[in-house]
Amino acid sequence: MKKILIFLGPPGAGKGTQSQLLQERNNYLQLSTGDLLREAVKEQTQLGLKAKSFMEQGKLVPDDLIIQLIDQKIQEIPDKNLILDGFPRTISQAEALDKLLENQNLKIDAVILFDIDQEEVVKRLSGRRVCQKCGAVYHIVYNPPREDGICDKCGGKLIQREDDKEEVIRKRLEVYNSQTIPLVEYYQDILIKIDATLDKEEVYKKIISVV
Ligand code: AP5
């Protein structure tokens, strides 16, 4: 593995959007715990069955399940730059990641903090649509598809995520503030804050300029 980046920020800050851009345009691979969990729920695997109710309520899935998932995935990763999107999300996940990387003589190059206020995040999440087939992310106002409800990339159907209902969004933000914000201090030596309120191409340019 070459570079390892962590994308940290509240739900809806644009972590997934930027991960997809870096994956398409640069030699990065996105590893999103949210996507892996949604896939597991869809496939009704053991992990999916355990994770489902936490996700529906906007709560974090227990650390031991997430750490096990990442441990297994990291070993399968080819020799590419890696973006950890949505992981770690608690101090114990961060400590587990440190151990896991140390065992493989790897280290985190930078933690990108997506800086955005919470009201903007609510607007972004309530208008988000995702492709059921390929996972591409759109927004009904900020990033609409060419044809209403249809993915530009693969023609799949665009849907609204179950946890993008306003009351669940509020819960996710609460969880972010209490359980994930402490990571800002944990990673202070390698943290790079970027203005995530800018247009997606501007945010992309900022990320490229710092990594
Ligand atoms: P996860 O899927 O990771 O959700 P999240 O962190 O809440 O992040 P989002 O996917 O909602 O937002 P994003 O920052 O990727 O924004 P996006 O690019 O889509 O997690 C879901 C659940 O899984 C969690 O609640 C938890 O239960 C569980 N989970 C996952 N990881 C876990 C872990 N490590 N531990 C425990 N539990 C875990 O953009 C949002 C919208 O804004 C889109 O519509 C997009 O088009 C638009 N947009 C993006 N950028 C811009 C821009 N610059 N300007 C205007 N609009 C923009």
mmCIF file with all atom_site columns, C-alpha atoms and ligand atoms in Angstrom, residues 9-18 32-35 37-38 51 54-55 58-63 66 85-89 93 120 124-125 127-129 137-140 142-143 161 163-164 172 196-201 203, ligand 1:
data_model
loop_
_atom_site.group_PDB
_atom_site.id
_atom_site.type_symbol
_atom_site.label_atom_id
_atom_site.label_alt_id
_atom_site.label_comp_id
_atom_site.label_asym_id
_atom_site.label_entity_id
_atom_site.label_seq_id
_atom_site.pdbx_PDB_ins_code
_atom_site.Cartn_x
_atom_site.Cartn_y
_atom_site.Cartn_z
_atom_site.occupancy
_atom_site.B_iso_or_equiv
_atom_site.pdbx_formal_charge
_atom_site.auth_seq_id
_atom_site.auth_comp_id
_atom_site.auth_asym_id
_atom_site.auth_atom_id
_atom_site.pdbx_PDB_model_num
ATOM   1   C CA  . GLY A 1 9   ? -16.107 14.691 9.178  1.00 0.00 ? 9   GLY A CA  1
ATOM   2   C CA  . PRO A 1 10  ? -19.802 14.783 9.971  1.00 0.00 ? 10  PRO A CA  1
ATOM   3   C CA  . PRO A 1 11  ? -22.346 12.812 7.986  1.00 0.00 ? 11  PRO A CA  1
ATOM   4   C CA  . GLY A 1 12  ? -23.035 14.536 4.677  1.00 0.00 ? 12  GLY A CA  1
ATOM   5   C CA  . ALA A 1 13  ? -19.783 16.527 4.645  1.00 0.00 ? 13  ALA A CA  1
ATOM   6   C CA  . GLY A 1 14  ? -18.824 15.081 1.240  1.00 0.00 ? 14  GLY A CA  1
ATOM   7   C CA  . LYS A 1 15  ? -16.412 12.313 2.283  1.00 0.00 ? 15  LYS A CA  1
ATOM   8   C CA  . GLY A 1 16  ? -17.974 9.744  -0.042 1.00 0.00 ? 16  GLY A CA  1
ATOM   9   C CA  . THR A 1 17  ? -18.195 12.191 -2.956 1.00 0.00 ? 17  THR A CA  1
ATOM   10  C CA  . GLN A 1 18  ? -14.514 13.107 -2.672 1.00 0.00 ? 18  GLN A CA  1
ATOM   11  C CA  . SER A 1 32  ? -16.050 2.920  3.222  1.00 0.00 ? 32  SER A CA  1
ATOM   12  C CA  . THR A 1 33  ? -17.327 1.151  6.319  1.00 0.00 ? 33  THR A CA  1
ATOM   13  C CA  . GLY A 1 34  ? -20.795 2.617  5.616  1.00 0.00 ? 34  GLY A CA  1
ATOM   14  C CA  . ASP A 1 35  ? -20.878 1.061  2.117  1.00 0.00 ? 35  ASP A CA  1
ATOM   15  C CA  . LEU A 1 37  ? -22.206 -2.314 6.130  1.00 0.00 ? 37  LEU A CA  1
ATOM   16  C CA  . ARG A 1 38  ? -25.041 -1.416 3.725  1.00 0.00 ? 38  ARG A CA  1
ATOM   17  C CA  . ALA A 1 51  ? -25.662 -3.905 12.173 1.00 0.00 ? 51  ALA A CA  1
ATOM   18  C CA  . PHE A 1 54  ? -27.972 0.443  14.813 1.00 0.00 ? 54  PHE A CA  1
ATOM   19  C CA  . MET A 1 55  ? -27.791 1.968  11.344 1.00 0.00 ? 55  MET A CA  1
ATOM   20  C CA  . GLY A 1 58  ? -28.371 6.527  13.361 1.00 0.00 ? 58  GLY A CA  1
ATOM   21  C CA  . LYS A 1 59  ? -26.211 4.902  16.050 1.00 0.00 ? 59  LYS A CA  1
ATOM   22  C CA  . LEU A 1 60  ? -22.709 3.535  15.581 1.00 0.00 ? 60  LEU A CA  1
ATOM   23  C CA  . VAL A 1 61  ? -22.318 -0.177 14.968 1.00 0.00 ? 61  VAL A CA  1
ATOM   24  C CA  . PRO A 1 62  ? -20.329 -1.726 17.892 1.00 0.00 ? 62  PRO A CA  1
ATOM   25  C CA  . ASP A 1 63  ? -16.555 -1.300 17.654 1.00 0.00 ? 63  ASP A CA  1
ATOM   26  C CA  . ILE A 1 66  ? -16.222 -2.781 12.742 1.00 0.00 ? 66  ILE A CA  1
ATOM   27  C CA  . ASP A 1 85  ? -13.926 6.778  4.511  1.00 0.00 ? 85  ASP A CA  1
ATOM   28  C CA  . GLY A 1 86  ? -15.957 6.813  7.722  1.00 0.00 ? 86  GLY A CA  1
ATOM   29  C CA  . PHE A 1 87  ? -13.433 4.810  9.732  1.00 0.00 ? 87  PHE A CA  1
ATOM   30  C CA  . PRO A 1 88  ? -12.232 5.188  12.462 1.00 0.00 ? 88  PRO A CA  1
ATOM   31  C CA  . ARG A 1 89  ? -15.155 6.826  14.224 1.00 0.00 ? 89  ARG A CA  1
ATOM   32  C CA  . GLN A 1 93  ? -11.375 2.135  16.537 1.00 0.00 ? 93  GLN A CA  1
ATOM   33  C CA  . GLU A 1 120 ? -25.642 22.673 5.632  1.00 0.00 ? 120 GLU A CA  1
ATOM   34  C CA  . ARG A 1 124 ? -27.101 17.977 1.805  1.00 0.00 ? 124 ARG A CA  1
ATOM   35  C CA  . LEU A 1 125 ? -28.357 14.749 3.337  1.00 0.00 ? 125 LEU A CA  1
ATOM   36  C CA  . GLY A 1 127 ? -31.403 15.973 -0.918 1.00 0.00 ? 127 GLY A CA  1
ATOM   37  C CA  . ARG A 1 128 ? -28.962 13.105 -1.384 1.00 0.00 ? 128 ARG A CA  1
ATOM   38  C CA  . ARG A 1 129 ? -29.778 10.290 -3.793 1.00 0.00 ? 129 ARG A CA  1
ATOM   39  C CA  . VAL A 1 137 ? -23.782 9.832  -5.061 1.00 0.00 ? 137 VAL A CA  1
ATOM   40  C CA  . TYR A 1 138 ? -25.999 12.697 -6.311 1.00 0.00 ? 138 TYR A CA  1
ATOM   41  C CA  . HIS A 1 139 ? -27.930 15.618 -4.858 1.00 0.00 ? 139 HIS A CA  1
ATOM   42  C CA  . ILE A 1 140 ? -31.261 16.792 -6.226 1.00 0.00 ? 140 ILE A CA  1
ATOM   43  C CA  . TYR A 1 142 ? -26.255 20.542 -5.892 1.00 0.00 ? 142 TYR A CA  1
ATOM   44  C CA  . ASN A 1 143 ? -25.363 17.586 -8.110 1.00 0.00 ? 143 ASN A CA  1
ATOM   45  C CA  . ARG A 1 161 ? -30.940 6.182  1.987  1.00 0.00 ? 161 ARG A CA  1
ATOM   46  C CA  . ASP A 1 163 ? -30.944 6.938  7.371  1.00 0.00 ? 163 ASP A CA  1
ATOM   47  C CA  . ASP A 1 164 ? -31.356 10.211 5.446  1.00 0.00 ? 164 ASP A CA  1
ATOM   48  C CA  . ARG A 1 172 ? -26.233 10.810 13.471 1.00 0.00 ? 172 ARG A CA  1
ATOM   49  C CA  . ALA A 1 196 ? -16.011 21.376 2.877  1.00 0.00 ? 196 ALA A CA  1
ATOM   50  C CA  . THR A 1 197 ? -18.657 24.029 2.143  1.00 0.00 ? 197 THR A CA  1
ATOM   51  C CA  . LEU A 1 198 ? -17.036 24.826 -1.205 1.00 0.00 ? 198 LEU A CA  1
ATOM   52  C CA  . ASP A 1 199 ? -18.225 23.412 -4.518 1.00 0.00 ? 199 ASP A CA  1
ATOM   53  C CA  . LYS A 1 200 ? -17.204 19.751 -4.969 1.00 0.00 ? 200 LYS A CA  1
ATOM   54  C CA  . GLU A 1 201 ? -14.525 20.535 -7.605 1.00 0.00 ? 201 GLU A CA  1
ATOM   55  C CA  . VAL A 1 203 ? -12.949 20.726 -2.408 1.00 0.00 ? 203 VAL A CA  1
HETATM 56  P P1  . AP5 B 2 .   ? -21.703 6.250  6.494  1.00 0.00 ? 1   AP5 B P1  1
HETATM 57  O O1  . AP5 B 2 .   ? -22.232 5.669  5.265  1.00 0.00 ? 1   AP5 B O1  1
HETATM 58  O O2  . AP5 B 2 .   ? -20.243 6.297  6.718  1.00 0.00 ? 1   AP5 B O2  1
HETATM 59  O O3  . AP5 B 2 .   ? -22.347 7.683  6.638  1.00 0.00 ? 1   AP5 B O3  1
HETATM 60  P P2  . AP5 B 2 .   ? -21.771 9.075  7.161  1.00 0.00 ? 1   AP5 B P2  1
HETATM 61  O O4  . AP5 B 2 .   ? -20.455 9.145  7.769  1.00 0.00 ? 1   AP5 B O4  1
HETATM 62  O O5  . AP5 B 2 .   ? -22.880 9.504  8.017  1.00 0.00 ? 1   AP5 B O5  1
HETATM 63  O O6  . AP5 B 2 .   ? -21.487 9.825  5.904  1.00 0.00 ? 1   AP5 B O6  1
HETATM 64  P P3  . AP5 B 2 .   ? -22.391 10.024 4.708  1.00 0.00 ? 1   AP5 B P3  1
HETATM 65  O O7  . AP5 B 2 .   ? -22.253 8.908  3.748  1.00 0.00 ? 1   AP5 B O7  1
HETATM 66  O O8  . AP5 B 2 .   ? -23.795 10.311 5.167  1.00 0.00 ? 1   AP5 B O8  1
HETATM 67  O O9  . AP5 B 2 .   ? -21.844 11.403 4.142  1.00 0.00 ? 1   AP5 B O9  1
HETATM 68  P P4  . AP5 B 2 .   ? -20.582 11.787 3.266  1.00 0.00 ? 1   AP5 B P4  1
HETATM 69  O O10 . AP5 B 2 .   ? -19.679 12.647 4.076  1.00 0.00 ? 1   AP5 B O10 1
HETATM 70  O O11 . AP5 B 2 .   ? -19.981 10.592 2.610  1.00 0.00 ? 1   AP5 B O11 1
HETATM 71  O O12 . AP5 B 2 .   ? -21.304 12.733 2.218  1.00 0.00 ? 1   AP5 B O12 1
HETATM 72  P P5  . AP5 B 2 .   ? -21.624 12.514 0.655  1.00 0.00 ? 1   AP5 B P5  1
HETATM 73  O O13 . AP5 B 2 .   ? -20.372 12.566 -0.134 1.00 0.00 ? 1   AP5 B O13 1
HETATM 74  O O14 . AP5 B 2 .   ? -22.538 11.345 0.463  1.00 0.00 ? 1   AP5 B O14 1
HETATM 75  O O15 . AP5 B 2 .   ? -22.324 5.511  7.767  1.00 0.00 ? 1   AP5 B O15 1
HETATM 76  C C1  . AP5 B 2 .   ? -23.676 5.122  7.845  1.00 0.00 ? 1   AP5 B C1  1
HETATM 77  C C2  . AP5 B 2 .   ? -23.910 4.342  9.115  1.00 0.00 ? 1   AP5 B C2  1
HETATM 78  O O16 . AP5 B 2 .   ? -23.107 3.156  9.126  1.00 0.00 ? 1   AP5 B O16 1
HETATM 79  C C3  . AP5 B 2 .   ? -23.529 5.061  10.415 1.00 0.00 ? 1   AP5 B C3  1
HETATM 80  O O17 . AP5 B 2 .   ? -24.579 5.893  10.888 1.00 0.00 ? 1   AP5 B O17 1
HETATM 81  C C4  . AP5 B 2 .   ? -23.260 3.878  11.350 1.00 0.00 ? 1   AP5 B C4  1
HETATM 82  O O18 . AP5 B 2 .   ? -24.456 3.293  11.816 1.00 0.00 ? 1   AP5 B O18 1
HETATM 83  C C5  . AP5 B 2 .   ? -22.593 2.873  10.422 1.00 0.00 ? 1   AP5 B C5  1
HETATM 84  N N1  . AP5 B 2 .   ? -21.111 3.015  10.387 1.00 0.00 ? 1   AP5 B N1  1
HETATM 85  C C6  . AP5 B 2 .   ? -20.342 3.343  9.315  1.00 0.00 ? 1   AP5 B C6  1
HETATM 86  N N2  . AP5 B 2 .   ? -19.058 3.372  9.639  1.00 0.00 ? 1   AP5 B N2  1
HETATM 87  C C7  . AP5 B 2 .   ? -18.986 3.051  10.950 1.00 0.00 ? 1   AP5 B C7  1
HETATM 88  C C8  . AP5 B 2 .   ? -17.903 2.937  11.869 1.00 0.00 ? 1   AP5 B C8  1
HETATM 89  N N3  . AP5 B 2 .   ? -16.633 3.147  11.515 1.00 0.00 ? 1   AP5 B N3  1
HETATM 90  N N4  . AP5 B 2 .   ? -18.207 2.595  13.151 1.00 0.00 ? 1   AP5 B N4  1
HETATM 91  C C9  . AP5 B 2 .   ? -19.481 2.366  13.540 1.00 0.00 ? 1   AP5 B C9  1
HETATM 92  N N5  . AP5 B 2 .   ? -20.542 2.465  12.727 1.00 0.00 ? 1   AP5 B N5  1
HETATM 93  C C10 . AP5 B 2 .   ? -20.294 2.805  11.430 1.00 0.00 ? 1   AP5 B C10 1
HETATM 94  O O19 . AP5 B 2 .   ? -22.428 13.878 0.366  1.00 0.00 ? 1   AP5 B O19 1
HETATM 95  C C11 . AP5 B 2 .   ? -23.695 14.137 0.942  1.00 0.00 ? 1   AP5 B C11 1
HETATM 96  C C12 . AP5 B 2 .   ? -24.576 14.901 -0.072 1.00 0.00 ? 1   AP5 B C12 1
HETATM 97  O O20 . AP5 B 2 .   ? -23.999 16.189 -0.339 1.00 0.00 ? 1   AP5 B O20 1
HETATM 98  C C13 . AP5 B 2 .   ? -24.694 14.205 -1.439 1.00 0.00 ? 1   AP5 B C13 1
HETATM 99  O O21 . AP5 B 2 .   ? -25.991 14.396 -1.929 1.00 0.00 ? 1   AP5 B O21 1
HETATM 100 C C14 . AP5 B 2 .   ? -23.664 14.940 -2.337 1.00 0.00 ? 1   AP5 B C14 1
HETATM 101 O O22 . AP5 B 2 .   ? -24.035 14.941 -3.702 1.00 0.00 ? 1   AP5 B O22 1
HETATM 102 C C15 . AP5 B 2 .   ? -23.675 16.346 -1.738 1.00 0.00 ? 1   AP5 B C15 1
HETATM 103 N N6  . AP5 B 2 .   ? -22.365 17.004 -1.802 1.00 0.00 ? 1   AP5 B N6  1
HETATM 104 C C16 . AP5 B 2 .   ? -21.148 16.415 -1.607 1.00 0.00 ? 1   AP5 B C16 1
HETATM 105 N N7  . AP5 B 2 .   ? -20.173 17.344 -1.718 1.00 0.00 ? 1   AP5 B N7  1
HETATM 106 C C17 . AP5 B 2 .   ? -20.800 18.533 -1.981 1.00 0.00 ? 1   AP5 B C17 1
HETATM 107 C C18 . AP5 B 2 .   ? -20.341 19.876 -2.193 1.00 0.00 ? 1   AP5 B C18 1
HETATM 108 N N8  . AP5 B 2 .   ? -19.021 20.168 -2.131 1.00 0.00 ? 1   AP5 B N8  1
HETATM 109 N N9  . AP5 B 2 .   ? -21.272 20.845 -2.418 1.00 0.00 ? 1   AP5 B N9  1
HETATM 110 C C19 . AP5 B 2 .   ? -22.591 20.554 -2.461 1.00 0.00 ? 1   AP5 B C19 1
HETATM 111 N N10 . AP5 B 2 .   ? -23.092 19.289 -2.282 1.00 0.00 ? 1   AP5 B N10 1
HETATM 112 C C20 . AP5 B 2 .   ? -22.193 18.310 -2.038 1.00 0.00 ? 1   AP5 B C20 1
#
